GROMACS .gro file of N, CA and C in nm:
model
  171
    1MET      N    1  -1.624  -1.102  -0.346
    1MET     CA    2  -1.595  -1.009  -0.453
    1MET      C    3  -1.500  -1.078  -0.549
    2SER      N    4  -1.534  -1.072  -0.677
    2SER     CA    5  -1.445  -1.135  -0.774
    2SER      C    6  -1.313  -1.059  -0.780
    3ALA      N    7  -1.211  -1.131  -0.807
    3ALA     CA    8  -1.077  -1.071  -0.807
    3ALA      C    9  -1.064  -0.960  -0.911
    4SER      N   10  -1.123  -0.980  -1.029
    4SER     CA   11  -1.109  -0.879  -1.134
    4SER      C   12  -1.186  -0.751  -1.098
    5GLU      N   13  -1.304  -0.766  -1.040
    5GLU     CA   14  -1.380  -0.647  -1.000
    5GLU      C   15  -1.312  -0.574  -0.885
    6LYS      N   16  -1.253  -0.651  -0.794
    6LYS     CA   17  -1.181  -0.590  -0.682
    6LYS      C   18  -1.061  -0.511  -0.735
    7ALA      N   19  -0.992  -0.568  -0.832
    7ALA     CA   20  -0.876  -0.501  -0.890
    7ALA      C   21  -0.919  -0.374  -0.964
    8LYS      N   22  -1.032  -0.380  -1.034
    8LYS     CA   23  -1.082  -0.262  -1.105
    8LYS      C   24  -1.115  -0.151  -1.006
    9ALA      N   25  -1.179  -0.188  -0.896
    9ALA     CA   26  -1.217  -0.090  -0.795
    9ALA      C   27  -1.092  -0.024  -0.735
   10LYS      N   28  -0.994  -0.105  -0.700
   10LYS     CA   29  -0.870  -0.050  -0.641
   10LYS      C   30  -0.795   0.038  -0.740
   11ALA      N   31  -0.791  -0.004  -0.867
   11ALA     CA   32  -0.722   0.075  -0.969
   11ALA      C   33  -0.792   0.209  -0.990
   12GLU      N   34  -0.924   0.206  -0.990
   12GLU     CA   35  -1.000   0.329  -1.009
   12GLU      C   36  -0.980   0.424  -0.890
   13GLN      N   37  -0.978   0.367  -0.771
   13GLN     CA   38  -0.954   0.448  -0.651
   13GLN      C   39  -0.816   0.512  -0.656
   14ALA      N   40  -0.716   0.433  -0.692
   14ALA     CA   41  -0.579   0.483  -0.697
   14ALA      C   42  -0.563   0.591  -0.804
   15ALA      N   43  -0.619   0.567  -0.922
   15ALA     CA   44  -0.607   0.665  -1.031
   15ALA      C   45  -0.677   0.795  -0.992
   16GLY      N   46  -0.790   0.783  -0.928
   16GLY     CA   47  -0.862   0.902  -0.884
   16GLY      C   48  -0.785   0.981  -0.781
   17LYS      N   49  -0.724   0.909  -0.688
   17LYS     CA   50  -0.647   0.975  -0.582
   17LYS      C   51  -0.527   1.048  -0.642
   18VAL      N   52  -0.459   0.984  -0.737
   18VAL     CA   53  -0.343   1.047  -0.802
   18VAL      C   54  -0.385   1.174  -0.875
   19LYS      N   55  -0.495   1.164  -0.951
   19LYS     CA   56  -0.541   1.281  -1.027
   19LYS      C   57  -0.585   1.394  -0.934
   20LYS      N   58  -0.652   1.356  -0.825
   20LYS     CA   59  -0.697   1.456  -0.728
   20LYS      C   60  -0.579   1.529  -0.666
   21GLU      N   61  -0.480   1.454  -0.622
   21GLU     CA   62  -0.362   1.515  -0.559
   21GLU      C   63  -0.280   1.596  -0.657
   22ALA      N   64  -0.269   1.548  -0.780
   22ALA     CA   65  -0.195   1.623  -0.882
   22ALA      C   66  -0.267   1.755  -0.912
   23GLY      N   67  -0.397   1.750  -0.917
   23GLY     CA   68  -0.475   1.872  -0.939
   23GLY      C   69  -0.456   1.972  -0.827
   24ARG      N   70  -0.453   1.922  -0.704
   24ARG     CA   71  -0.430   2.010  -0.590
   24ARG      C   72  -0.290   2.072  -0.596
   25ALA      N   73  -0.193   1.991  -0.635
   25ALA     CA   74  -0.054   2.037  -0.636
   25ALA      C   75  -0.033   2.152  -0.734
   26VAL      N   76  -0.101   2.147  -0.848
   26VAL     CA   77  -0.081   2.250  -0.949
   26VAL      C   78  -0.192   2.356  -0.945
   27GLY      N   79  -0.288   2.340  -0.856
   27GLY     CA   80  -0.395   2.438  -0.844
   27GLY      C   81  -0.502   2.425  -0.950
   28ASN      N   82  -0.516   2.306  -1.008
   28ASN     CA   83  -0.617   2.281  -1.112
   28ASN      C   84  -0.742   2.223  -1.045
   29GLU      N   85  -0.841   2.307  -1.021
   29GLU     CA   86  -0.961   2.264  -0.950
   29GLU      C   87  -1.039   2.159  -1.029
   30SER      N   88  -1.040   2.172  -1.161
   30SER     CA   89  -1.112   2.077  -1.246
   30SER      C   90  -1.055   1.936  -1.231
   31ALA      N   91  -0.924   1.924  -1.235
   31ALA     CA   92  -0.860   1.793  -1.219
   31ALA      C   93  -0.884   1.737  -1.079
   32THR      N   94  -0.886   1.824  -0.979
   32THR     CA   95  -0.912   1.782  -0.842
   32THR      C   96  -1.051   1.722  -0.831
   33VAL      N   97  -1.149   1.788  -0.890
   33VAL     CA   98  -1.287   1.741  -0.886
   33VAL      C   99  -1.302   1.611  -0.963
   34GLU      N  100  -1.242   1.603  -1.081
   34GLU     CA  101  -1.248   1.480  -1.161
   34GLU      C  102  -1.184   1.363  -1.086
   35GLY      N  103  -1.073   1.389  -1.021
   35GLY     CA  104  -1.005   1.285  -0.944
   35GLY      C  105  -1.090   1.238  -0.828
   36SER      N  106  -1.154   1.331  -0.760
   36SER     CA  107  -1.242   1.294  -0.648
   36SER      C  108  -1.358   1.209  -0.697
   37ALA      N  109  -1.413   1.246  -0.812
   37ALA     CA  110  -1.525   1.170  -0.868
   37ALA      C  111  -1.482   1.028  -0.905
   38LYS      N  112  -1.365   1.016  -0.964
   38LYS     CA  113  -1.316   0.884  -1.004
   38LYS      C  114  -1.287   0.798  -0.880
   39GLU      N  115  -1.232   0.860  -0.778
   39GLU     CA  116  -1.204   0.788  -0.655
   39GLU      C  117  -1.335   0.739  -0.592
   40SER      N  118  -1.436   0.824  -0.591
   40SER     CA  119  -1.566   0.786  -0.537
   40SER      C  120  -1.630   0.674  -0.617
   41LYS      N  121  -1.613   0.679  -0.748
   41LYS     CA  122  -1.667   0.573  -0.834
   41LYS      C  123  -1.603   0.439  -0.799
   42GLY      N  124  -1.474   0.440  -0.773
   42GLY     CA  125  -1.405   0.318  -0.731
   42GLY      C  126  -1.455   0.268  -0.597
   43ASP      N  127  -1.481   0.362  -0.505
   43ASP     CA  128  -1.536   0.324  -0.374
   43ASP      C  129  -1.672   0.258  -0.390
   44LEU      N  130  -1.756   0.315  -0.476
   44LEU     CA  131  -1.890   0.260  -0.499
   44LEU      C  132  -1.882   0.123  -0.565
   45ARG      N  133  -1.790   0.106  -0.659
   45ARG     CA  134  -1.774  -0.024  -0.725
   45ARG      C  135  -1.736  -0.131  -0.621
   46GLY      N  136  -1.645  -0.096  -0.532
   46GLY     CA  137  -1.604  -0.190  -0.427
   46GLY      C  138  -1.718  -0.222  -0.333
   47ALA      N  139  -1.797  -0.122  -0.296
   47ALA     CA  140  -1.911  -0.144  -0.207
   47ALA      C  141  -2.016  -0.233  -0.273
   48LYS      N  142  -2.038  -0.213  -0.402
   48LYS     CA  143  -2.134  -0.295  -0.476
   48LYS      C  144  -2.092  -0.442  -0.475
   49GLU      N  145  -1.965  -0.466  -0.499
   49GLU     CA  146  -1.915  -0.603  -0.501
   49GLU      C  147  -1.923  -0.668  -0.363
   50LYS      N  148  -1.896  -0.591  -0.258
   50LYS     CA  149  -1.908  -0.644  -0.123
   50LYS      C  150  -2.052  -0.680  -0.092
   51ALA      N  151  -2.146  -0.597  -0.135
   51ALA     CA  152  -2.288  -0.625  -0.113
   51ALA      C  153  -2.330  -0.751  -0.186
   52LYS      N  154  -2.279  -0.770  -0.307
   52LYS     CA  155  -2.311  -0.891  -0.383
   52LYS      C  156  -2.260  -1.015  -0.309
   53ASP      N  157  -2.143  -1.005  -0.249
   53ASP     CA  158  -2.087  -1.117  -0.173
   53ASP      C  159  -2.173  -1.150  -0.052
   54VAL      N  160  -2.226  -1.048   0.014
   54VAL     CA  161  -2.309  -1.070   0.133
   54VAL      C  162  -2.434  -1.148   0.095
   55PHE      N  163  -2.495  -1.112  -0.016
   55PHE     CA  164  -2.620  -1.177  -0.057
   55PHE      C  165  -2.597  -1.314  -0.120
   56LYS      N  166  -2.477  -1.341  -0.168
   56LYS     CA  167  -2.443  -1.473  -0.222
   56LYS      C  168  -2.434  -1.576  -0.109
   57GLY      N  169  -2.368  -1.535  -0.001
   57GLY     CA  170  -2.334  -1.626   0.107
   57GLY      C  171  -2.447  -1.650   0.196
   0.00000   0.00000   0.00000
């Protein structure tokens, strides 16, 4: 996995987690859902990069 893509995936996961937890804390369901979606997008980005590494090697 390239370092920049790995960093993007981790940043997206972290930002999503923060937004999700902040939404839960204030009772904002919309923010919670958006945060979960962003966190999942980061997870998928990381999985995609790992799969690319498997097929490279």
